[in-house]
């Protein structure tokens, strides 16, 4: 087999991944992985000839990518909140927009000393690890119904030496102590079972239980919103990521569940992606009968 140069291989494979939304980045990351080199090496070695074995490994990765397997599963790695997480097909690949949820939780957390935080559906542990790295005084309980997901989260907790995060297997709030948390956050499954996006090759490789939540995509949110008050301290916040077109029903669910100061945060495209509500201090607060002297105010954006 005639040996090819790094530059030629990059060019050839970018063209062959034309169906990917980010062919150049995918090829760059996969070639670094196959050659076990870093960005600096790849930038300065365009003319280097590639060993046959490395080229074969790279071509296999490109073939897998063509079948829609996410790059994170092929490299067992994904950056989230500047942390390199171990990722495999047992968990959802953490998305950049989930950092908006982390930012919203951090803003709410400023109001509490040593906040007790609950993250529901932790998957790879991305959110819990980001929160614990920013809030060294916080205790974070991170749950998932999937034992496989908890195994991946465990790998990541160890990798990032996160000793303040406790992992727990739970079906949403099952087995958790009521009235214990200052903040409850989640990026729950929120895709509708008939959503045509589920047919895109990438989503077909991710765990269904991390994506799909009933006919309208709101089953998980419904369960979380209806029970969350019982697990929050008075004045504690519920913070949820959702699809860009779910803000209205989710805000309505929060209002029905008597949350107050309900508002949403936008992603870079200007879509509402995270909704927040606060458990009132007094049960009748939600009906507009505020207790005199109550100084609660919404969290500024
Ligand atoms: C959208 S993924 C989010 C994963 C991770 N937190 C992230 O943002 O990348 C949703 C997670 O919720 C978990 N999940 C689904 N149903 C659940 C349930 N009934 N109780 C607890 N976790 C659940 C899934 O296993 C999955 O890990």
PDB file of C-alpha atoms and ligand atoms in Angstrom:
ATOM      1  CA  UNK A   1       0.000   0.000   0.000  1.00  0.00           C
ATOM      2  CA  UNK A   2       1.398   3.406  -0.931  1.00  0.00           C
ATOM      3  CA  UNK A   3       1.760   5.596   2.128  1.00  0.00           C
ATOM      4  CA  UNK A   4      -0.181   8.878   2.212  1.00  0.00           C
ATOM      5  CA  UNK A   5       0.600  12.219   3.808  1.00  0.00           C
ATOM      6  CA  UNK A   6      -1.331  13.648   6.746  1.00  0.00           C
ATOM      7  CA  UNK A   7      -2.560  16.523   4.579  1.00  0.00           C
ATOM      8  CA  UNK A   8      -3.886  14.190   1.860  1.00  0.00           C
ATOM      9  CA  UNK A   9      -5.699  12.010   4.353  1.00  0.00           C
ATOM     10  CA  UNK A  10      -7.354  15.047   5.966  1.00  0.00           C
ATOM     11  CA  UNK A  11      -8.512  16.263   2.563  1.00  0.00           C
ATOM     12  CA  UNK A  12      -9.785  12.881   1.364  1.00  0.00           C
ATOM     13  CA  UNK A  13     -11.701  12.105   4.552  1.00  0.00           C
ATOM     14  CA  UNK A  14     -13.344  15.540   4.909  1.00  0.00           C
ATOM     15  CA  UNK A  15     -14.885  14.993   1.490  1.00  0.00           C
ATOM     16  CA  UNK A  16     -16.040  11.492   2.405  1.00  0.00           C
ATOM     17  CA  UNK A  17     -17.820  12.832   5.511  1.00  0.00           C
ATOM     18  CA  UNK A  18     -19.747  15.453   3.570  1.00  0.00           C
ATOM     19  CA  UNK A  19     -23.013  14.309   5.198  1.00  0.00           C
ATOM     20  CA  UNK A  20     -21.789  15.183   8.686  1.00  0.00           C
ATOM     21  CA  UNK A  21     -22.675  18.635  10.029  1.00  0.00           C
ATOM     22  CA  UNK A  22     -19.004  19.243  10.893  1.00  0.00           C
ATOM     23  CA  UNK A  23     -16.821  17.109   8.561  1.00  0.00           C
ATOM     24  CA  UNK A  24     -13.588  19.080   9.018  1.00  0.00           C
ATOM     25  CA  UNK A  25     -13.751  19.018  12.813  1.00  0.00           C
ATOM     26  CA  UNK A  26     -14.759  15.338  12.875  1.00  0.00           C
ATOM     27  CA  UNK A  27     -11.839  14.373  10.642  1.00  0.00           C
ATOM     28  CA  UNK A  28      -9.369  16.446  12.656  1.00  0.00           C
ATOM     29  CA  UNK A  29     -10.460  14.897  15.953  1.00  0.00           C
ATOM     30  CA  UNK A  30     -10.522  11.345  14.576  1.00  0.00           C
ATOM     31  CA  UNK A  31      -7.090  11.663  12.967  1.00  0.00           C
ATOM     32  CA  UNK A  32      -5.620  12.989  16.233  1.00  0.00           C
ATOM     33  CA  UNK A  33      -7.179  10.000  17.969  1.00  0.00           C
ATOM     34  CA  UNK A  34      -5.942   7.431  15.409  1.00  0.00           C
ATOM     35  CA  UNK A  35      -2.390   8.828  15.423  1.00  0.00           C
ATOM     36  CA  UNK A  36      -2.415   9.565  19.182  1.00  0.00           C
ATOM     37  CA  UNK A  37      -1.115  13.095  18.585  1.00  0.00           C
ATOM     38  CA  UNK A  38      -2.210  16.592  19.603  1.00  0.00           C
ATOM     39  CA  UNK A  39      -3.301  19.686  17.632  1.00  0.00           C
ATOM     40  CA  UNK A  40       0.214  21.120  17.483  1.00  0.00           C
ATOM     41  CA  UNK A  41       1.596  17.913  15.942  1.00  0.00           C
ATOM     42  CA  UNK A  42      -1.138  17.757  13.305  1.00  0.00           C
ATOM     43  CA  UNK A  43      -0.712  21.432  12.380  1.00  0.00           C
ATOM     44  CA  UNK A  44       3.016  21.086  11.810  1.00  0.00           C
ATOM     45  CA  UNK A  45       3.089  17.622  10.174  1.00  0.00           C
ATOM     46  CA  UNK A  46       0.983  18.000   7.042  1.00  0.00           C
ATOM     47  CA  UNK A  47       3.718  16.463   4.882  1.00  0.00           C
ATOM     48  CA  UNK A  48       4.448  13.504   7.200  1.00  0.00           C
ATOM     49  CA  UNK A  49       3.751  10.063   5.761  1.00  0.00           C
ATOM     50  CA  UNK A  50       1.315   7.981   7.799  1.00  0.00           C
ATOM     51  CA  UNK A  51       2.104   4.413   8.843  1.00  0.00           C
ATOM     52  CA  UNK A  52      -0.134   1.772   7.236  1.00  0.00           C
ATOM     53  CA  UNK A  53      -1.447   0.601  10.577  1.00  0.00           C
ATOM     54  CA  UNK A  54      -2.443   4.145  11.633  1.00  0.00           C
ATOM     55  CA  UNK A  55      -4.090   4.783   8.303  1.00  0.00           C
ATOM     56  CA  UNK A  56      -6.136   1.591   8.626  1.00  0.00           C
ATOM     57  CA  UNK A  57      -7.243   2.558  12.125  1.00  0.00           C
ATOM     58  CA  UNK A  58      -8.230   6.008  10.889  1.00  0.00           C
ATOM     59  CA  UNK A  59     -10.175   4.645   7.893  1.00  0.00           C
ATOM     60  CA  UNK A  60     -12.133   2.363  10.235  1.00  0.00           C
ATOM     61  CA  UNK A  61     -13.019   5.370  12.376  1.00  0.00           C
ATOM     62  CA  UNK A  62     -14.174   7.291   9.313  1.00  0.00           C
ATOM     63  CA  UNK A  63     -16.354   4.341   8.244  1.00  0.00           C
ATOM     64  CA  UNK A  64     -17.961   4.235  11.696  1.00  0.00           C
ATOM     65  CA  UNK A  65     -18.520   7.979  11.579  1.00  0.00           C
ATOM     66  CA  UNK A  66     -20.189   7.595   8.161  1.00  0.00           C
ATOM     67  CA  UNK A  67     -22.638   5.185   9.805  1.00  0.00           C
ATOM     68  CA  UNK A  68     -23.560   7.999  12.195  1.00  0.00           C
ATOM     69  CA  UNK A  69     -21.683   6.867  15.309  1.00  0.00           C
ATOM     70  CA  UNK A  70     -20.983  10.044  17.308  1.00  0.00           C
ATOM     71  CA  UNK A  71     -17.334  11.152  17.405  1.00  0.00           C
ATOM     72  CA  UNK A  72     -17.480  11.085  21.215  1.00  0.00           C
ATOM     73  CA  UNK A  73     -18.241   7.347  21.162  1.00  0.00           C
ATOM     74  CA  UNK A  74     -15.376   6.698  18.739  1.00  0.00           C
ATOM     75  CA  UNK A  75     -12.823   8.622  20.792  1.00  0.00           C
ATOM     76  CA  UNK A  76     -14.407   7.899  24.224  1.00  0.00           C
ATOM     77  CA  UNK A  77     -14.058  11.544  24.982  1.00  0.00           C
ATOM     78  CA  UNK A  78     -16.023  14.811  25.039  1.00  0.00           C
ATOM     79  CA  UNK A  79     -15.278  18.245  26.421  1.00  0.00           C
ATOM     80  CA  UNK A  80     -17.926  19.737  28.693  1.00  0.00           C
ATOM     81  CA  UNK A  81     -17.358  22.795  30.844  1.00  0.00           C
ATOM     82  CA  UNK A  82     -13.643  22.529  29.872  1.00  0.00           C
ATOM     83  CA  UNK A  83     -13.436  19.048  31.315  1.00  0.00           C
ATOM     84  CA  UNK A  84     -12.501  16.008  29.303  1.00  0.00           C
ATOM     85  CA  UNK A  85     -15.163  13.409  30.052  1.00  0.00           C
ATOM     86  CA  UNK A  86     -15.045   9.683  29.325  1.00  0.00           C
ATOM     87  CA  UNK A  87     -18.026   8.921  27.064  1.00  0.00           C
ATOM     88  CA  UNK A  88     -19.366   5.721  25.527  1.00  0.00           C
ATOM     89  CA  UNK A  89     -22.635   4.491  24.053  1.00  0.00           C
ATOM     90  CA  UNK A  90     -24.140   3.869  27.505  1.00  0.00           C
ATOM     91  CA  UNK A  91     -24.753   7.630  27.900  1.00  0.00           C
ATOM     92  CA  UNK A  92     -26.011  10.635  25.982  1.00  0.00           C
ATOM     93  CA  UNK A  93     -23.192  12.699  24.486  1.00  0.00           C
ATOM     94  CA  UNK A  94     -23.216  15.936  26.539  1.00  0.00           C
ATOM     95  CA  UNK A  95     -24.389  18.876  24.396  1.00  0.00           C
ATOM     96  CA  UNK A  96     -22.933  22.391  24.446  1.00  0.00           C
ATOM     97  CA  UNK A  97     -26.375  23.915  25.210  1.00  0.00           C
ATOM     98  CA  UNK A  98     -26.426  22.047  28.518  1.00  0.00           C
ATOM     99  CA  UNK A  99     -23.790  24.528  29.715  1.00  0.00           C
ATOM    100  CA  UNK A 100     -26.668  27.067  29.813  1.00  0.00           C
ATOM    101  CA  UNK A 101     -28.307  24.873  32.441  1.00  0.00           C
ATOM    102  CA  UNK A 102     -25.053  24.791  34.431  1.00  0.00           C
ATOM    103  CA  UNK A 103     -24.803  28.599  34.253  1.00  0.00           C
ATOM    104  CA  UNK A 104     -28.404  28.982  35.443  1.00  0.00           C
ATOM    105  CA  UNK A 105     -27.809  26.631  38.379  1.00  0.00           C
ATOM    106  CA  UNK A 106     -24.654  28.535  39.336  1.00  0.00           C
ATOM    107  CA  UNK A 107     -26.576  31.835  39.361  1.00  0.00           C
ATOM    108  CA  UNK A 108     -29.222  30.342  41.668  1.00  0.00           C
ATOM    109  CA  UNK A 109     -26.558  28.725  43.858  1.00  0.00           C
ATOM    110  CA  UNK A 110     -25.123  32.148  44.772  1.00  0.00           C
ATOM    111  CA  UNK A 111     -28.093  32.581  47.093  1.00  0.00           C
ATOM    112  CA  UNK A 112     -27.246  29.612  49.274  1.00  0.00           C
ATOM    113  CA  UNK A 113     -24.389  28.755  51.564  1.00  0.00           C
ATOM    114  CA  UNK A 114     -23.093  25.239  50.951  1.00  0.00           C
ATOM    115  CA  UNK A 115     -26.056  24.406  48.700  1.00  0.00           C
ATOM    116  CA  UNK A 116     -27.490  20.905  48.581  1.00  0.00           C
ATOM    117  CA  UNK A 117     -27.986  20.180  44.885  1.00  0.00           C
ATOM    118  CA  UNK A 118     -29.848  17.319  43.243  1.00  0.00           C
ATOM    119  CA  UNK A 119     -29.213  16.484  39.596  1.00  0.00           C
ATOM    120  CA  UNK A 120     -31.776  14.088  38.097  1.00  0.00           C
ATOM    121  CA  UNK A 121     -30.689  11.909  35.159  1.00  0.00           C
ATOM    122  CA  UNK A 122     -26.960  12.548  35.345  1.00  0.00           C
ATOM    123  CA  UNK A 123     -25.858  10.320  32.427  1.00  0.00           C
ATOM    124  CA  UNK A 124     -22.095  10.839  32.068  1.00  0.00           C
ATOM    125  CA  UNK A 125     -22.068  13.037  35.178  1.00  0.00           C
ATOM    126  CA  UNK A 126     -21.282  16.109  33.052  1.00  0.00           C
ATOM    127  CA  UNK A 127     -23.560  18.549  34.908  1.00  0.00           C
ATOM    128  CA  UNK A 128     -22.760  17.271  38.400  1.00  0.00           C
ATOM    129  CA  UNK A 129     -19.003  17.446  37.742  1.00  0.00           C
ATOM    130  CA  UNK A 130     -19.238  20.976  36.304  1.00  0.00           C
ATOM    131  CA  UNK A 131     -21.266  22.111  39.334  1.00  0.00           C
ATOM    132  CA  UNK A 132     -19.014  20.530  41.902  1.00  0.00           C
ATOM    133  CA  UNK A 133     -15.926  22.066  40.250  1.00  0.00           C
ATOM    134  CA  UNK A 134     -17.461  25.547  40.509  1.00  0.00           C
ATOM    135  CA  UNK A 135     -19.063  25.104  43.926  1.00  0.00           C
ATOM    136  CA  UNK A 136     -16.558  23.452  46.242  1.00  0.00           C
ATOM    137  CA  UNK A 137     -18.885  23.954  49.245  1.00  0.00           C
ATOM    138  CA  UNK A 138     -21.857  22.300  47.586  1.00  0.00           C
ATOM    139  CA  UNK A 139     -22.941  18.708  48.007  1.00  0.00           C
ATOM    140  CA  UNK A 140     -24.292  17.216  44.816  1.00  0.00           C
ATOM    141  CA  UNK A 141     -26.518  14.157  44.627  1.00  0.00           C
ATOM    142  CA  UNK A 142     -26.631  12.843  41.062  1.00  0.00           C
ATOM    143  CA  UNK A 143     -29.150  10.164  40.096  1.00  0.00           C
ATOM    144  CA  UNK A 144     -29.980   8.035  37.103  1.00  0.00           C
ATOM    145  CA  UNK A 145     -32.326   5.143  36.470  1.00  0.00           C
ATOM    146  CA  UNK A 146     -29.695   3.480  34.287  1.00  0.00           C
ATOM    147  CA  UNK A 147     -27.018   1.447  36.041  1.00  0.00           C
ATOM    148  CA  UNK A 148     -24.951   1.672  32.834  1.00  0.00           C
ATOM    149  CA  UNK A 149     -25.064   5.468  32.927  1.00  0.00           C
ATOM    150  CA  UNK A 150     -24.073   5.470  36.602  1.00  0.00           C
ATOM    151  CA  UNK A 151     -21.049   3.318  35.731  1.00  0.00           C
ATOM    152  CA  UNK A 152     -19.892   5.949  33.213  1.00  0.00           C
ATOM    153  CA  UNK A 153     -20.594   8.770  35.679  1.00  0.00           C
ATOM    154  CA  UNK A 154     -18.505   6.867  38.249  1.00  0.00           C
ATOM    155  CA  UNK A 155     -15.558   6.731  35.825  1.00  0.00           C
ATOM    156  CA  UNK A 156     -15.818  10.481  35.315  1.00  0.00           C
ATOM    157  CA  UNK A 157     -16.108  11.287  39.023  1.00  0.00           C
ATOM    158  CA  UNK A 158     -12.957   9.328  39.650  1.00  0.00           C
ATOM    159  CA  UNK A 159     -11.166  10.888  36.682  1.00  0.00           C
ATOM    160  CA  UNK A 160     -11.955  14.391  37.957  1.00  0.00           C
ATOM    161  CA  UNK A 161     -11.548  13.549  41.644  1.00  0.00           C
ATOM    162  CA  UNK A 162     -15.052  14.726  42.474  1.00  0.00           C
ATOM    163  CA  UNK A 163     -15.548  13.636  46.029  1.00  0.00           C
ATOM    164  CA  UNK A 164     -18.524  15.915  46.746  1.00  0.00           C
ATOM    165  CA  UNK A 165     -20.813  14.154  44.243  1.00  0.00           C
ATOM    166  CA  UNK A 166     -22.884  11.185  45.429  1.00  0.00           C
ATOM    167  CA  UNK A 167     -24.265   8.877  42.767  1.00  0.00           C
ATOM    168  CA  UNK A 168     -27.570   7.140  43.352  1.00  0.00           C
ATOM    169  CA  UNK A 169     -29.727   4.811  41.268  1.00  0.00           C
ATOM    170  CA  UNK A 170     -33.252   6.224  41.298  1.00  0.00           C
ATOM    171  CA  UNK A 171     -36.376   6.549  39.207  1.00  0.00           C
ATOM    172  CA  UNK A 172     -36.569  10.355  39.436  1.00  0.00           C
ATOM    173  CA  UNK A 173     -37.205  11.052  43.152  1.00  0.00           C
ATOM    174  CA  UNK A 174     -37.674   7.468  44.353  1.00  0.00           C
ATOM    175  CA  UNK A 175     -35.813   6.795  47.584  1.00  0.00           C
ATOM    176  CA  UNK A 176     -34.679  10.406  48.034  1.00  0.00           C
ATOM    177  CA  UNK A 177     -35.239  12.290  51.252  1.00  0.00           C
ATOM    178  CA  UNK A 178     -38.005  14.891  50.962  1.00  0.00           C
ATOM    179  CA  UNK A 179     -37.487  18.613  51.637  1.00  0.00           C
ATOM    180  CA  UNK A 180     -33.701  18.286  51.489  1.00  0.00           C
ATOM    181  CA  UNK A 181     -32.448  20.218  48.472  1.00  0.00           C
ATOM    182  CA  UNK A 182     -31.783  23.894  47.747  1.00  0.00           C
ATOM    183  CA  UNK A 183     -31.556  23.318  44.014  1.00  0.00           C
ATOM    184  CA  UNK A 184     -32.903  20.581  41.775  1.00  0.00           C
ATOM    185  CA  UNK A 185     -31.741  20.517  38.170  1.00  0.00           C
ATOM    186  CA  UNK A 186     -32.138  18.187  35.247  1.00  0.00           C
ATOM    187  CA  UNK A 187     -31.590  17.754  31.553  1.00  0.00           C
ATOM    188  CA  UNK A 188     -34.280  15.080  31.255  1.00  0.00           C
ATOM    189  CA  UNK A 189     -35.245  13.152  28.122  1.00  0.00           C
ATOM    190  CA  UNK A 190     -37.510  15.503  26.150  1.00  0.00           C
ATOM    191  CA  UNK A 191     -37.910  14.174  22.600  1.00  0.00           C
ATOM    192  CA  UNK A 192     -41.412  13.092  21.487  1.00  0.00           C
ATOM    193  CA  UNK A 193     -41.601   9.405  20.527  1.00  0.00           C
ATOM    194  CA  UNK A 194     -42.673  10.224  16.948  1.00  0.00           C
ATOM    195  CA  UNK A 195     -40.158  13.023  16.376  1.00  0.00           C
ATOM    196  CA  UNK A 196     -38.584  12.596  12.905  1.00  0.00           C
ATOM    197  CA  UNK A 197     -35.206  13.745  14.307  1.00  0.00           C
ATOM    198  CA  UNK A 198     -34.973  10.359  16.042  1.00  0.00           C
ATOM    199  CA  UNK A 199     -34.279   8.897  12.587  1.00  0.00           C
ATOM    200  CA  UNK A 200     -31.078  10.924  12.210  1.00  0.00           C
ATOM    201  CA  UNK A 201     -28.120   8.515  12.360  1.00  0.00           C
ATOM    202  CA  UNK A 202     -26.490  10.142  15.410  1.00  0.00           C
ATOM    203  CA  UNK A 203     -29.581   9.934  17.628  1.00  0.00           C
ATOM    204  CA  UNK A 204     -30.061   6.298  16.635  1.00  0.00           C
ATOM    205  CA  UNK A 205     -26.807   5.433  18.394  1.00  0.00           C
ATOM    206  CA  UNK A 206     -27.694   7.160  21.682  1.00  0.00           C
ATOM    207  CA  UNK A 207     -29.702   5.419  24.445  1.00  0.00           C
ATOM    208  CA  UNK A 208     -33.444   5.777  23.841  1.00  0.00           C
ATOM    209  CA  UNK A 209     -34.080   6.217  27.545  1.00  0.00           C
ATOM    210  CA  UNK A 210     -31.898   9.335  27.487  1.00  0.00           C
ATOM    211  CA  UNK A 211     -33.857  10.896  24.632  1.00  0.00           C
ATOM    212  CA  UNK A 212     -37.506   9.890  24.493  1.00  0.00           C
ATOM    213  CA  UNK A 213     -40.173  10.998  26.952  1.00  0.00           C
ATOM    214  CA  UNK A 214     -43.603   9.865  25.744  1.00  0.00           C
ATOM    215  CA  UNK A 215     -45.811  11.045  22.924  1.00  0.00           C
ATOM    216  CA  UNK A 216     -45.261  14.761  23.450  1.00  0.00           C
ATOM    217  CA  UNK A 217     -41.731  14.576  24.903  1.00  0.00           C
ATOM    218  CA  UNK A 218     -42.952  15.977  28.215  1.00  0.00           C
ATOM    219  CA  UNK A 219     -43.543  12.845  30.309  1.00  0.00           C
ATOM    220  CA  UNK A 220     -40.284  13.176  32.243  1.00  0.00           C
ATOM    221  CA  UNK A 221     -40.734  16.914  32.841  1.00  0.00           C
ATOM    222  CA  UNK A 222     -44.306  16.298  34.020  1.00  0.00           C
ATOM    223  CA  UNK A 223     -43.114  13.792  36.617  1.00  0.00           C
ATOM    224  CA  UNK A 224     -40.263  15.993  37.777  1.00  0.00           C
ATOM    225  CA  UNK A 225     -42.256  19.228  38.035  1.00  0.00           C
ATOM    226  CA  UNK A 226     -45.174  17.616  39.856  1.00  0.00           C
ATOM    227  CA  UNK A 227     -42.948  16.078  42.554  1.00  0.00           C
ATOM    228  CA  UNK A 228     -40.070  18.573  42.840  1.00  0.00           C
ATOM    229  CA  UNK A 229     -41.630  20.874  45.466  1.00  0.00           C
ATOM    230  CA  UNK A 230     -41.694  18.033  47.949  1.00  0.00           C
ATOM    231  CA  UNK A 231     -37.922  17.640  47.700  1.00  0.00           C
ATOM    232  CA  UNK A 232     -37.000  21.333  47.799  1.00  0.00           C
ATOM    233  CA  UNK A 233     -36.433  23.562  50.770  1.00  0.00           C
ATOM    234  CA  UNK A 234     -38.775  26.579  50.823  1.00  0.00           C
ATOM    235  CA  UNK A 235     -37.231  29.124  48.379  1.00  0.00           C
ATOM    236  CA  UNK A 236     -35.333  26.329  46.604  1.00  0.00           C
ATOM    237  CA  UNK A 237     -35.129  26.383  42.803  1.00  0.00           C
ATOM    238  CA  UNK A 238     -36.080  23.882  40.108  1.00  0.00           C
ATOM    239  CA  UNK A 239     -34.034  24.338  36.919  1.00  0.00           C
ATOM    240  CA  UNK A 240     -34.796  22.313  33.770  1.00  0.00           C
ATOM    241  CA  UNK A 241     -33.356  22.094  30.279  1.00  0.00           C
ATOM    242  CA  UNK A 242     -35.874  21.529  27.495  1.00  0.00           C
ATOM    243  CA  UNK A 243     -36.433  21.783  23.737  1.00  0.00           C
ATOM    244  CA  UNK A 244     -36.773  25.253  22.257  1.00  0.00           C
ATOM    245  CA  UNK A 245     -40.522  24.764  21.636  1.00  0.00           C
ATOM    246  CA  UNK A 246     -41.422  23.402  25.093  1.00  0.00           C
ATOM    247  CA  UNK A 247     -41.141  26.591  27.115  1.00  0.00           C
ATOM    248  CA  UNK A 248     -44.882  27.381  27.243  1.00  0.00           C
ATOM    249  CA  UNK A 249     -46.121  23.995  28.519  1.00  0.00           C
ATOM    250  CA  UNK A 250     -43.230  23.748  30.979  1.00  0.00           C
ATOM    251  CA  UNK A 251     -43.813  27.199  32.437  1.00  0.00           C
ATOM    252  CA  UNK A 252     -47.531  26.326  32.714  1.00  0.00           C
ATOM    253  CA  UNK A 253     -46.668  23.073  34.555  1.00  0.00           C
ATOM    254  CA  UNK A 254     -44.453  25.013  36.960  1.00  0.00           C
ATOM    255  CA  UNK A 255     -47.234  27.533  37.615  1.00  0.00           C
ATOM    256  CA  UNK A 256     -49.725  24.689  38.242  1.00  0.00           C
ATOM    257  CA  UNK A 257     -47.291  23.160  40.699  1.00  0.00           C
ATOM    258  CA  UNK A 258     -47.257  26.538  42.527  1.00  0.00           C
ATOM    259  CA  UNK A 259     -43.732  27.568  41.583  1.00  0.00           C
ATOM    260  CA  UNK A 260     -43.068  31.302  41.528  1.00  0.00           C
ATOM    261  CA  UNK A 261     -40.550  33.615  39.835  1.00  0.00           C
ATOM    262  CA  UNK A 262     -40.863  31.386  36.765  1.00  0.00           C
ATOM    263  CA  UNK A 263     -38.660  32.454  33.883  1.00  0.00           C
ATOM    264  CA  UNK A 264     -36.498  31.027  31.104  1.00  0.00           C
ATOM    265  CA  UNK A 265     -32.974  31.399  29.750  1.00  0.00           C
ATOM    266  CA  UNK A 266     -32.096  31.520  26.065  1.00  0.00           C
ATOM    267  CA  UNK A 267     -29.438  29.697  24.051  1.00  0.00           C
ATOM    268  CA  UNK A 268     -27.113  31.424  21.580  1.00  0.00           C
ATOM    269  CA  UNK A 269     -29.779  31.124  18.872  1.00  0.00           C
ATOM    270  CA  UNK A 270     -32.206  33.106  21.039  1.00  0.00           C
ATOM    271  CA  UNK A 271     -34.377  30.081  21.886  1.00  0.00           C
ATOM    272  CA  UNK A 272     -35.659  29.470  25.416  1.00  0.00           C
ATOM    273  CA  UNK A 273     -33.731  26.359  26.522  1.00  0.00           C
ATOM    274  CA  UNK A 274     -33.813  26.363  30.311  1.00  0.00           C
ATOM    275  CA  UNK A 275     -36.755  27.145  32.593  1.00  0.00           C
ATOM    276  CA  UNK A 276     -36.591  27.947  36.289  1.00  0.00           C
ATOM    277  CA  UNK A 277     -39.094  28.228  39.098  1.00  0.00           C
ATOM    278  CA  UNK A 278     -38.790  28.777  42.827  1.00  0.00           C
ATOM    279  CA  UNK A 279     -40.662  26.972  45.550  1.00  0.00           C
ATOM    280  CA  UNK A 280     -42.440  29.695  47.528  1.00  0.00           C
ATOM    281  CA  UNK A 281     -41.693  30.188  51.174  1.00  0.00           C
ATOM    282  CA  UNK A 282     -45.407  30.252  51.905  1.00  0.00           C
ATOM    283  CA  UNK A 283     -47.909  27.926  50.246  1.00  0.00           C
ATOM    284  CA  UNK A 284     -50.319  30.750  49.307  1.00  0.00           C
ATOM    285  CA  UNK A 285     -47.566  32.863  47.746  1.00  0.00           C
ATOM    286  CA  UNK A 286     -48.266  31.396  44.317  1.00  0.00           C
ATOM    287  CA  UNK A 287     -51.816  32.757  44.384  1.00  0.00           C
ATOM    288  CA  UNK A 288     -50.585  36.324  44.757  1.00  0.00           C
ATOM    289  CA  UNK A 289     -51.173  36.665  48.514  1.00  0.00           C
ATOM    290  CA  UNK A 290     -47.613  37.562  49.459  1.00  0.00           C
ATOM    291  CA  UNK A 291     -46.636  37.556  53.105  1.00  0.00           C
ATOM    292  CA  UNK A 292     -45.741  41.060  54.254  1.00  0.00           C
ATOM    293  CA  UNK A 293     -42.006  41.705  54.217  1.00  0.00           C
ATOM    294  CA  UNK A 294     -41.164  38.865  51.849  1.00  0.00           C
ATOM    295  CA  UNK A 295     -38.070  40.069  50.021  1.00  0.00           C
ATOM    296  CA  UNK A 296     -37.715  37.328  47.422  1.00  0.00           C
ATOM    297  CA  UNK A 297     -36.834  38.588  43.981  1.00  0.00           C
ATOM    298  CA  UNK A 298     -36.225  36.786  40.720  1.00  0.00           C
ATOM    299  CA  UNK A 299     -32.645  35.851  39.943  1.00  0.00           C
ATOM    300  CA  UNK A 300     -31.246  38.438  37.536  1.00  0.00           C
ATOM    301  CA  UNK A 301     -30.131  37.081  34.154  1.00  0.00           C
TER     302      UNK A 301
HETATM  303  C1  LIG B   1     -30.985  13.747  28.286  1.00  0.00           C
HETATM  304  S1  LIG B   1     -30.070  12.598  29.246  1.00  0.00           S
HETATM  305  C2  LIG B   1     -29.064  13.726  30.194  1.00  0.00           C
HETATM  306  C3  LIG B   1     -27.737  13.177  30.565  1.00  0.00           C
HETATM  307  C4  LIG B   1     -26.771  14.216  31.201  1.00  0.00           C
HETATM  308  N1  LIG B   1     -27.349  14.813  32.397  1.00  0.00           N
HETATM  309  C5  LIG B   1     -26.437  15.306  30.209  1.00  0.00           C
HETATM  310  O1  LIG B   1     -26.982  16.424  30.327  1.00  0.00           O
HETATM  311  O2  LIG B   1     -25.652  15.052  29.287  1.00  0.00           O
HETATM  312  C6  LIG B   1     -31.293  12.073  30.408  1.00  0.00           C
HETATM  313  C7  LIG B   1     -30.838  11.090  31.447  1.00  0.00           C
HETATM  314  O3  LIG B   1     -31.982  10.782  32.260  1.00  0.00           O
HETATM  315  C8  LIG B   1     -31.946   9.412  32.598  1.00  0.00           C
HETATM  316  N2  LIG B   1     -33.313   8.969  32.922  1.00  0.00           N
HETATM  317  C9  LIG B   1     -34.313   8.608  32.081  1.00  0.00           C
HETATM  318  N3  LIG B   1     -35.405   8.250  32.774  1.00  0.00           N
HETATM  319  C10 LIG B   1     -35.104   8.386  34.083  1.00  0.00           C
HETATM  320  C11 LIG B   1     -35.826   8.167  35.293  1.00  0.00           C
HETATM  321  N4  LIG B   1     -37.098   7.715  35.283  1.00  0.00           N
HETATM  322  N5  LIG B   1     -35.209   8.423  36.467  1.00  0.00           N
HETATM  323  C12 LIG B   1     -33.923   8.869  36.488  1.00  0.00           C
HETATM  324  N6  LIG B   1     -33.183   9.086  35.370  1.00  0.00           N
HETATM  325  C13 LIG B   1     -33.765   8.856  34.186  1.00  0.00           C
HETATM  326  C14 LIG B   1     -31.356   8.723  31.380  1.00  0.00           C
HETATM  327  O4  LIG B   1     -30.804   7.455  31.712  1.00  0.00           O
HETATM  328  C15 LIG B   1     -30.315   9.756  30.933  1.00  0.00           C
HETATM  329  O5  LIG B   1     -29.053   9.499  31.498  1.00  0.00           O
END
